[in-house]
PDB file of C-alpha atoms in Angstrom:
ATOM      1  CA  MET A   1      24.256 -10.098  28.291  1.00  0.00           C
ATOM      2  CA  LEU A   2      22.344  -8.636  30.703  1.00  0.00           C
ATOM      3  CA  GLY A   3      19.555  -8.491  28.096  1.00  0.00           C
ATOM      4  CA  HIS A   4      18.897 -12.393  28.406  1.00  0.00           C
ATOM      5  CA  MET A   5      19.214 -13.080  32.219  1.00  0.00           C
ATOM      6  CA  PRO A   6      16.179 -14.157  33.917  1.00  0.00           C
ATOM      7  CA  HIS A   7      14.190 -10.790  35.185  1.00  0.00           C
ATOM      8  CA  ALA A   8      11.889 -10.337  37.837  1.00  0.00           C
ATOM      9  CA  ALA A   9       8.936 -11.871  36.088  1.00  0.00           C
ATOM     10  CA  ALA A  10      10.003 -15.327  36.781  1.00  0.00           C
ATOM     11  CA  ASP A  11       8.962 -14.659  40.405  1.00  0.00           C
ATOM     12  CA  LEU A  12       5.681 -12.760  40.011  1.00  0.00           C
ATOM     13  CA  THR A  13       2.203 -13.913  38.213  1.00  0.00           C
ATOM     14  CA  THR A  14       1.394 -11.917  35.352  1.00  0.00           C
ATOM     15  CA  ALA A  15      -2.337 -12.648  35.778  1.00  0.00           C
ATOM     16  CA  ALA A  16      -4.886  -9.958  35.912  1.00  0.00           C
ATOM     17  CA  PRO A  17      -5.452  -8.772  39.380  1.00  0.00           C
ATOM     18  CA  GLY A  18      -9.239  -9.484  40.490  1.00  0.00           C
ATOM     19  CA  SER A  19     -10.166  -6.153  40.419  1.00  0.00           C
ATOM     20  CA  ALA A  20      -9.826  -5.996  36.350  1.00  0.00           C
ATOM     21  CA  ARG A  21     -11.076 -10.273  36.213  1.00  0.00           C
ATOM     22  CA  ARG A  22     -13.730  -8.573  33.410  1.00  0.00           C
ATOM     23  CA  VAL A  23     -10.362  -7.833  31.104  1.00  0.00           C
ATOM     24  CA  ALA A  24      -8.340 -10.661  31.636  1.00  0.00           C
ATOM     25  CA  ASP A  25      -8.134 -11.190  28.375  1.00  0.00           C
ATOM     26  CA  VAL A  26      -7.118  -7.941  27.703  1.00  0.00           C
ATOM     27  CA  TRP A  27      -4.438  -7.912  30.559  1.00  0.00           C
ATOM     28  CA  THR A  28      -2.802 -11.390  29.162  1.00  0.00           C
ATOM     29  CA  ASP A  29      -2.521  -9.275  25.780  1.00  0.00           C
ATOM     30  CA  LEU A  30      -0.686  -6.771  26.989  1.00  0.00           C
ATOM     31  CA  ALA A  31       1.311  -8.828  28.920  1.00  0.00           C
ATOM     32  CA  THR A  32       3.038 -10.187  25.916  1.00  0.00           C
ATOM     33  CA  ASP A  33       6.727 -10.590  26.256  1.00  0.00           C
ATOM     34  CA  THR A  34       8.489  -7.823  24.376  1.00  0.00           C
ATOM     35  CA  THR A  35      12.030  -8.709  24.975  1.00  0.00           C
ATOM     36  CA  THR A  36      14.089  -7.996  21.279  1.00  0.00           C
ATOM     37  CA  PRO A  37      17.184  -8.659  19.842  1.00  0.00           C
ATOM     38  CA  ALA A  38      18.538  -5.460  20.528  1.00  0.00           C
ATOM     39  CA  ASP A  39      20.302  -4.195  24.381  1.00  0.00           C
ATOM     40  CA  PHE A  40      20.529  -0.900  24.891  1.00  0.00           C
ATOM     41  CA  SER A  41      23.634   1.056  24.380  1.00  0.00           C
ATOM     42  CA  VAL A  42      24.928   3.968  24.747  1.00  0.00           C
ATOM     43  CA  ASP A  43      25.092   5.199  20.944  1.00  0.00           C
ATOM     44  CA  MET A  44      21.444   4.386  20.823  1.00  0.00           C
ATOM     45  CA  VAL A  45      20.838   7.921  22.575  1.00  0.00           C
ATOM     46  CA  SER A  46      23.186   9.342  19.758  1.00  0.00           C
ATOM     47  CA  GLY A  47      21.090  12.442  18.102  1.00  0.00           C
ATOM     48  CA  LEU A  48      18.652  12.677  21.182  1.00  0.00           C
ATOM     49  CA  PRO A  49      18.492  15.850  22.611  1.00  0.00           C
ATOM     50  CA  GLU A  50      20.586  16.100  25.593  1.00  0.00           C
ATOM     51  CA  PRO A  51      18.287  15.887  28.308  1.00  0.00           C
ATOM     52  CA  VAL A  52      16.637  13.075  26.650  1.00  0.00           C
ATOM     53  CA  ALA A  53      20.476  11.393  26.297  1.00  0.00           C
ATOM     54  CA  ARG A  54      20.354  12.113  30.116  1.00  0.00           C
ATOM     55  CA  TRP A  55      17.294  10.505  30.702  1.00  0.00           C
ATOM     56  CA  LEU A  56      18.067   7.465  29.244  1.00  0.00           C
ATOM     57  CA  LEU A  57      21.404   7.101  30.100  1.00  0.00           C
ATOM     58  CA  ARG A  58      20.265   7.176  34.130  1.00  0.00           C
ATOM     59  CA  SER A  59      16.849   5.100  33.441  1.00  0.00           C
ATOM     60  CA  ILE A  60      18.554   2.019  30.943  1.00  0.00           C
ATOM     61  CA  ASP A  61      21.406  -0.048  32.158  1.00  0.00           C
ATOM     62  CA  VAL A  62      23.641  -0.370  29.319  1.00  0.00           C
ATOM     63  CA  GLY A  63      22.651  -4.417  27.777  1.00  0.00           C
ATOM     64  CA  ALA A  64      19.679  -4.052  29.202  1.00  0.00           C
ATOM     65  CA  ALA A  65      16.682  -5.639  27.016  1.00  0.00           C
ATOM     66  CA  LEU A  66      14.556  -3.315  25.565  1.00  0.00           C
ATOM     67  CA  ARG A  67      11.808  -3.878  27.067  1.00  0.00           C
ATOM     68  CA  THR A  68       8.219  -2.021  26.830  1.00  0.00           C
ATOM     69  CA  SER A  69       5.804  -3.404  28.711  1.00  0.00           C
ATOM     70  CA  VAL A  70       5.661  -3.720  32.347  1.00  0.00           C
ATOM     71  CA  ILE A  71       3.467  -4.543  35.693  1.00  0.00           C
ATOM     72  CA  VAL A  72       3.592  -1.887  38.492  1.00  0.00           C
ATOM     73  CA  THR A  73       3.066  -2.355  41.777  1.00  0.00           C
ATOM     74  CA  MET A  74       1.925   0.929  43.412  1.00  0.00           C
ATOM     75  CA  SER A  75       0.310   2.055  46.822  1.00  0.00           C
ATOM     76  CA  GLY A  76      -0.872   5.734  48.370  1.00  0.00           C
ATOM     77  CA  GLN A  77      -3.801   8.112  48.002  1.00  0.00           C
ATOM     78  CA  ILE A  78      -6.199   8.978  45.497  1.00  0.00           C
ATOM     79  CA  ARG A  79      -8.692  12.079  46.168  1.00  0.00           C
ATOM     80  CA  ILE A  80     -12.325  11.410  45.889  1.00  0.00           C
ATOM     81  CA  GLY A  81     -14.127  13.617  47.753  1.00  0.00           C
ATOM     82  CA  ALA A  82     -11.553  13.319  50.340  1.00  0.00           C
ATOM     83  CA  TRP A  83      -8.450  11.555  49.843  1.00  0.00           C
ATOM     84  CA  ARG A  84      -8.518   7.799  50.175  1.00  0.00           C
ATOM     85  CA  ALA A  85      -5.777   4.953  51.200  1.00  0.00           C
ATOM     86  CA  PHE A  86      -5.322   2.373  47.999  1.00  0.00           C
ATOM     87  CA  GLU A  87      -3.091   0.059  46.294  1.00  0.00           C
ATOM     88  CA  ALA A  88      -3.331  -0.940  42.826  1.00  0.00           C
ATOM     89  CA  ARG A  89      -1.092  -3.074  39.629  1.00  0.00           C
ATOM     90  CA  GLN A  90      -1.202  -1.747  36.355  1.00  0.00           C
ATOM     91  CA  ILE A  91       0.074  -3.605  33.323  1.00  0.00           C
ATOM     92  CA  ILE A  92       1.307  -0.635  30.464  1.00  0.00           C
ATOM     93  CA  ALA A  93       2.093  -1.514  26.994  1.00  0.00           C
ATOM     94  CA  ALA A  94       3.636   1.182  25.203  1.00  0.00           C
ATOM     95  CA  ARG A  95       1.529   3.139  22.527  1.00  0.00           C
ATOM     96  CA  ARG A  96      -0.971  -0.110  23.073  1.00  0.00           C
ATOM     97  CA  GLY A  97      -2.699   0.005  26.554  1.00  0.00           C
ATOM     98  CA  TYR A  98      -2.595  -0.036  29.858  1.00  0.00           C
ATOM     99  CA  ILE A  99      -5.038  -1.459  32.616  1.00  0.00           C
ATOM    100  CA  TRP A 100      -4.917   0.080  36.175  1.00  0.00           C
ATOM    101  CA  ALA A 101      -6.803  -2.149  38.650  1.00  0.00           C
ATOM    102  CA  ALA A 102      -7.067  -0.633  42.188  1.00  0.00           C
ATOM    103  CA  VAL A 103      -8.786  -1.477  45.514  1.00  0.00           C
ATOM    104  CA  ALA A 104      -9.511   2.168  47.618  1.00  0.00           C
ATOM    105  CA  ARG A 105     -11.135   2.116  51.168  1.00  0.00           C
ATOM    106  CA  PHE A 106     -14.633   4.238  51.744  1.00  0.00           C
ATOM    107  CA  GLY A 107     -14.848   3.452  55.205  1.00  0.00           C
ATOM    108  CA  PRO A 108     -14.932   0.266  55.783  1.00  0.00           C
ATOM    109  CA  LEU A 109     -16.298  -0.731  52.438  1.00  0.00           C
ATOM    110  CA  PRO A 110     -13.727  -1.155  49.540  1.00  0.00           C
ATOM    111  CA  VAL A 111     -14.342   0.187  45.865  1.00  0.00           C
ATOM    112  CA  ARG A 112     -12.574  -2.174  43.345  1.00  0.00           C
ATOM    113  CA  GLY A 113     -12.670  -1.560  39.383  1.00  0.00           C
ATOM    114  CA  PHE A 114      -9.963  -0.719  36.663  1.00  0.00           C
ATOM    115  CA  ASP A 115      -8.937   1.863  34.254  1.00  0.00           C
ATOM    116  CA  ARG A 116      -8.548   0.299  30.581  1.00  0.00           C
ATOM    117  CA  TYR A 117      -7.117   1.827  27.364  1.00  0.00           C
ATOM    118  CA  SER A 118      -6.569  -0.875  24.922  1.00  0.00           C
ATOM    119  CA  ASP A 119      -7.243  -1.105  21.355  1.00  0.00           C
ATOM    120  CA  GLY A 120      -8.352   2.680  20.595  1.00  0.00           C
ATOM    121  CA  SER A 121     -11.221   2.215  23.353  1.00  0.00           C
ATOM    122  CA  GLY A 122     -11.278   3.611  26.906  1.00  0.00           C
ATOM    123  CA  GLU A 123     -12.861   2.148  29.773  1.00  0.00           C
ATOM    124  CA  MET A 124     -13.836   3.006  33.733  1.00  0.00           C
ATOM    125  CA  ARG A 125     -15.707   0.139  35.657  1.00  0.00           C
ATOM    126  CA  TRP A 126     -15.428   0.704  39.460  1.00  0.00           C
ATOM    127  CA  ARG A 127     -17.896  -0.911  42.028  1.00  0.00           C
ATOM    128  CA  LEU A 128     -18.572  -0.209  45.741  1.00  0.00           C
ATOM    129  CA  GLY A 129     -18.486  -3.897  47.619  1.00  0.00           C
ATOM    130  CA  ARG A 130     -18.155  -5.583  44.593  1.00  0.00           C
ATOM    131  CA  LEU A 131     -21.867  -4.566  43.646  1.00  0.00           C
ATOM    132  CA  ILE A 132     -22.826  -1.397  43.761  1.00  0.00           C
ATOM    133  CA  PRO A 133     -21.764   0.210  39.945  1.00  0.00           C
ATOM    134  CA  VAL A 134     -20.147   4.185  40.934  1.00  0.00           C
ATOM    135  CA  VAL A 135     -18.077   4.860  37.896  1.00  0.00           C
ATOM    136  CA  THR A 136     -19.065   2.672  34.603  1.00  0.00           C
ATOM    137  CA  ALA A 137     -17.543   4.978  31.755  1.00  0.00           C
ATOM    138  CA  THR A 138     -16.776   4.505  28.252  1.00  0.00           C
ATOM    139  CA  GLY A 139     -17.416   6.374  24.931  1.00  0.00           C
ATOM    140  CA  ASP A 140     -15.337   8.850  22.487  1.00  0.00           C
ATOM    141  CA  ASP A 141     -14.525  10.809  25.513  1.00  0.00           C
ATOM    142  CA  VAL A 142     -12.922   8.714  27.663  1.00  0.00           C
ATOM    143  CA  SER A 143     -11.385   7.012  24.991  1.00  0.00           C
ATOM    144  CA  ARG A 144      -8.961  10.271  23.400  1.00  0.00           C
ATOM    145  CA  SER A 145      -8.754  11.482  27.842  1.00  0.00           C
ATOM    146  CA  ALA A 146      -6.855   7.387  28.311  1.00  0.00           C
ATOM    147  CA  ALA A 147      -4.958   7.926  25.199  1.00  0.00           C
ATOM    148  CA  GLY A 148      -3.380  10.960  26.640  1.00  0.00           C
ATOM    149  CA  ARG A 149      -2.499   8.853  29.806  1.00  0.00           C
ATOM    150  CA  LEU A 150      -1.224   6.337  27.965  1.00  0.00           C
ATOM    151  CA  ALA A 151       1.240   8.705  25.771  1.00  0.00           C
ATOM    152  CA  SER A 152       2.249  10.104  29.522  1.00  0.00           C
ATOM    153  CA  GLU A 153       3.027   6.827  30.911  1.00  0.00           C
ATOM    154  CA  LEU A 154       6.002   6.991  28.573  1.00  0.00           C
ATOM    155  CA  ILE A 155       8.383   7.583  32.058  1.00  0.00           C
ATOM    156  CA  LEU A 156       6.877   4.129  33.270  1.00  0.00           C
ATOM    157  CA  THR A 157       8.653   2.127  30.188  1.00  0.00           C
ATOM    158  CA  PRO A 158      11.794   4.341  28.972  1.00  0.00           C
ATOM    159  CA  ALA A 159      12.712   2.300  26.485  1.00  0.00           C
ATOM    160  CA  ALA A 160       9.619   3.076  24.366  1.00  0.00           C
ATOM    161  CA  ALA A 161      11.489   6.579  24.210  1.00  0.00           C
ATOM    162  CA  LEU A 162      13.698   5.175  21.680  1.00  0.00           C
ATOM    163  CA  SER A 163      10.503   3.657  19.681  1.00  0.00           C
ATOM    164  CA  PRO A 164       9.850   5.000  15.855  1.00  0.00           C
ATOM    165  CA  GLY A 165       6.760   5.918  16.824  1.00  0.00           C
ATOM    166  CA  VAL A 166       8.584   8.231  19.261  1.00  0.00           C
ATOM    167  CA  ASN A 167       9.970  11.904  18.234  1.00  0.00           C
ATOM    168  CA  TRP A 168      12.403  13.903  20.376  1.00  0.00           C
ATOM    169  CA  THR A 169      12.207  17.704  20.105  1.00  0.00           C
ATOM    170  CA  ALA A 170      14.546  19.653  22.712  1.00  0.00           C
ATOM    171  CA  VAL A 171      12.799  22.459  24.520  1.00  0.00           C
ATOM    172  CA  ASP A 172      15.933  23.501  26.717  1.00  0.00           C
ATOM    173  CA  GLY A 173      18.745  22.271  28.694  1.00  0.00           C
ATOM    174  CA  ASP A 174      16.682  20.354  31.339  1.00  0.00           C
ATOM    175  CA  SER A 175      13.462  19.798  29.185  1.00  0.00           C
ATOM    176  CA  ALA A 176      12.381  18.059  25.924  1.00  0.00           C
ATOM    177  CA  MET A 177       9.145  17.289  24.036  1.00  0.00           C
ATOM    178  CA  ALA A 178       8.336  14.056  22.960  1.00  0.00           C
ATOM    179  CA  ALA A 179       5.652  13.574  20.122  1.00  0.00           C
ATOM    180  CA  VAL A 180       4.204  10.477  20.825  1.00  0.00           C
ATOM    181  CA  GLU A 181       2.049   8.373  18.928  1.00  0.00           C
ATOM    182  CA  VAL A 182      -0.975   6.428  19.466  1.00  0.00           C
ATOM    183  CA  ASP A 183      -3.207   4.638  17.687  1.00  0.00           C
ATOM    184  CA  GLY A 184      -3.121   7.756  14.946  1.00  0.00           C
ATOM    185  CA  THR A 185      -3.039  10.316  17.336  1.00  0.00           C
ATOM    186  CA  ILE A 186      -0.093  12.413  18.154  1.00  0.00           C
ATOM    187  CA  HIS A 187      -0.232  13.502  22.093  1.00  0.00           C
ATOM    188  CA  ASP A 188       3.066  16.133  22.805  1.00  0.00           C
ATOM    189  CA  VAL A 189       4.558  15.086  26.594  1.00  0.00           C
ATOM    190  CA  THR A 190       6.560  17.539  27.937  1.00  0.00           C
ATOM    191  CA  ILE A 191       9.717  15.923  30.342  1.00  0.00           C
ATOM    192  CA  HIS A 192      11.641  17.857  32.555  1.00  0.00           C
ATOM    193  CA  VAL A 193      14.973  15.999  33.493  1.00  0.00           C
ATOM    194  CA  ALA A 194      17.168  16.696  36.661  1.00  0.00           C
ATOM    195  CA  ALA A 195      21.001  17.031  35.950  1.00  0.00           C
ATOM    196  CA  SER A 196      21.344  13.504  37.717  1.00  0.00           C
ATOM    197  CA  GLY A 197      19.086  12.005  34.628  1.00  0.00           C
ATOM    198  CA  THR A 198      15.551  11.368  37.030  1.00  0.00           C
ATOM    199  CA  LEU A 199      12.820  12.939  35.833  1.00  0.00           C
ATOM    200  CA  ASP A 200      11.446  16.012  37.532  1.00  0.00           C
ATOM    201  CA  SER A 201       8.511  16.398  36.443  1.00  0.00           C
ATOM    202  CA  ILE A 202       6.152  15.672  32.972  1.00  0.00           C
ATOM    203  CA  GLU A 203       3.501  17.628  31.660  1.00  0.00           C
ATOM    204  CA  LEU A 204       0.702  17.430  28.496  1.00  0.00           C
ATOM    205  CA  LEU A 205      -1.985  18.462  26.998  1.00  0.00           C
ATOM    206  CA  ARG A 206      -4.661  16.016  27.573  1.00  0.00           C
ATOM    207  CA  TRP A 207      -8.463  15.494  27.137  1.00  0.00           C
ATOM    208  CA  GLY A 208     -10.911  15.448  29.853  1.00  0.00           C
ATOM    209  CA  ASP A 209     -12.880  17.221  31.601  1.00  0.00           C
ATOM    210  CA  PRO A 210     -11.409  18.170  35.305  1.00  0.00           C
ATOM    211  CA  ASP A 211     -13.453  20.906  36.722  1.00  0.00           C
ATOM    212  CA  GLN A 212     -16.730  19.482  35.715  1.00  0.00           C
ATOM    213  CA  THR A 213     -17.365  22.544  32.569  1.00  0.00           C
ATOM    214  CA  GLY A 214     -17.098  20.139  29.187  1.00  0.00           C
ATOM    215  CA  PHE A 215     -14.443  18.288  27.680  1.00  0.00           C
ATOM    216  CA  GLY A 216     -11.477  19.886  26.346  1.00  0.00           C
ATOM    217  CA  LEU A 217      -7.636  20.218  26.350  1.00  0.00           C
ATOM    218  CA  HIS A 218      -6.491  20.514  29.759  1.00  0.00           C
ATOM    219  CA  ARG A 219      -2.777  20.963  30.890  1.00  0.00           C
ATOM    220  CA  PHE A 220      -1.865  17.117  33.222  1.00  0.00           C
ATOM    221  CA  SER A 221       1.425  17.323  35.012  1.00  0.00           C
ATOM    222  CA  ALA A 222       2.878  14.906  37.410  1.00  0.00           C
ATOM    223  CA  VAL A 223       6.029  15.783  39.677  1.00  0.00           C
ATOM    224  CA  CYS A 224       9.129  12.846  40.064  1.00  0.00           C
ATOM    225  CA  THR A 225      11.024  12.139  42.829  1.00  0.00           C
ATOM    226  CA  GLY A 226      13.432   9.239  44.019  1.00  0.00           C
ATOM    227  CA  GLU A 227      14.535   6.587  41.576  1.00  0.00           C
ATOM    228  CA  LEU A 228      13.051   2.809  41.918  1.00  0.00           C
ATOM    229  CA  ARG A 229      15.417   0.262  39.837  1.00  0.00           C
ATOM    230  CA  SER A 230      14.878  -3.390  38.717  1.00  0.00           C
ATOM    231  CA  ASP A 231      14.875  -5.171  35.415  1.00  0.00           C
ATOM    232  CA  GLY A 232      17.861  -2.874  34.273  1.00  0.00           C
ATOM    233  CA  PHE A 233      15.262   0.287  34.350  1.00  0.00           C
ATOM    234  CA  GLY A 234      14.704   3.111  36.339  1.00  0.00           C
ATOM    235  CA  VAL A 235      11.422   5.102  37.015  1.00  0.00           C
ATOM    236  CA  PRO A 236      10.059   7.557  39.483  1.00  0.00           C
ATOM    237  CA  ALA A 237      10.228   5.864  42.959  1.00  0.00           C
ATOM    238  CA  HIS A 238       7.048   8.490  43.681  1.00  0.00           C
ATOM    239  CA  THR A 239       4.519  10.435  41.913  1.00  0.00           C
ATOM    240  CA  ARG A 240       2.136  13.110  42.146  1.00  0.00           C
ATOM    241  CA  ALA A 241      -0.060  13.957  39.398  1.00  0.00           C
ATOM    242  CA  GLY A 242      -3.301  16.449  38.949  1.00  0.00           C
ATOM    243  CA  TRP A 243      -4.510  18.476  36.178  1.00  0.00           C
ATOM    244  CA  GLY A 244      -4.215  22.272  35.025  1.00  0.00           C
ATOM    245  CA  ASP A 245      -3.668  24.367  38.921  1.00  0.00           C
ATOM    246  CA  LEU A 246      -6.615  22.213  40.485  1.00  0.00           C
ATOM    247  CA  GLU A 247      -5.885  20.367  43.715  1.00  0.00           C
ATOM    248  CA  ALA A 248      -3.312  17.146  42.600  1.00  0.00           C
ATOM    249  CA  PHE A 249      -6.102  13.566  42.696  1.00  0.00           C
ATOM    250  CA  ILE A 250      -3.160  11.036  42.803  1.00  0.00           C
ATOM    251  CA  ASP A 251      -0.369  10.436  45.331  1.00  0.00           C
ATOM    252  CA  PHE A 252       1.786   7.210  45.233  1.00  0.00           C
ATOM    253  CA  ASP A 253       4.749   5.596  45.210  1.00  0.00           C
ATOM    254  CA  THR A 254       5.876   2.927  42.902  1.00  0.00           C
ATOM    255  CA  GLU A 255       6.948  -0.621  45.308  1.00  0.00           C
ATOM    256  CA  ARG A 256       8.432  -2.437  42.179  1.00  0.00           C
ATOM    257  CA  THR A 257       8.138  -2.561  38.820  1.00  0.00           C
ATOM    258  CA  VAL A 258       8.108  -5.672  36.487  1.00  0.00           C
ATOM    259  CA  PHE A 259       9.707  -5.420  33.105  1.00  0.00           C
ATOM    260  CA  LEU A 260       7.995  -7.457  30.366  1.00  0.00           C
TER     261      LEU A 260
END
């Protein structure tokens, strides 16, 4: 069975990258193997809204182990004042947590650090040139925003769409809404699916302060194109995301995925 064959994790370390050294123990915990005895079969999408079934039948190979954690390697541009090149690696454990560890360039100096959500709390820690703190953020608002982000990362762990903590409702022939439970709070994430089964976009109301006027619920969306496949799963190859009607703040290519 495909679900019991060696997979790409065999040749990629699951250790935390240097920019997330402070939370290496959390990274290790999130990187726990999630392989279950169950393998994906067509009957598992029975009863789901048609757009969800179409997405999952495209995104998960029949016979693939239902892994719900993934390490994602990506690169692109992030808007911090101006657009700046970045490289990142992210561990996502569906509905449990994530760490996004990245390095961006500010002229000759790197800004490195991480965003984290785990055990119900969020955190952001970034430094210029390893020494000068530029962002240090924790607290209820950060945690609530990070939980919404984790809910939206469902698109990078397709098998999690079948979990008991995710309930689906049809919107129309190409869209469906997932009620994703994260640490006791429900986040409504709407996916839009192409006729081919690949994702076109997602959106949700996410807690944040994108316009610097105070925290609240704001529309957050991502446009997805292409497909990258590994370990029996397909995920968007390119993503551009942002808040409301504001200009997107991140644009990246997914270079590699390793499902755990």
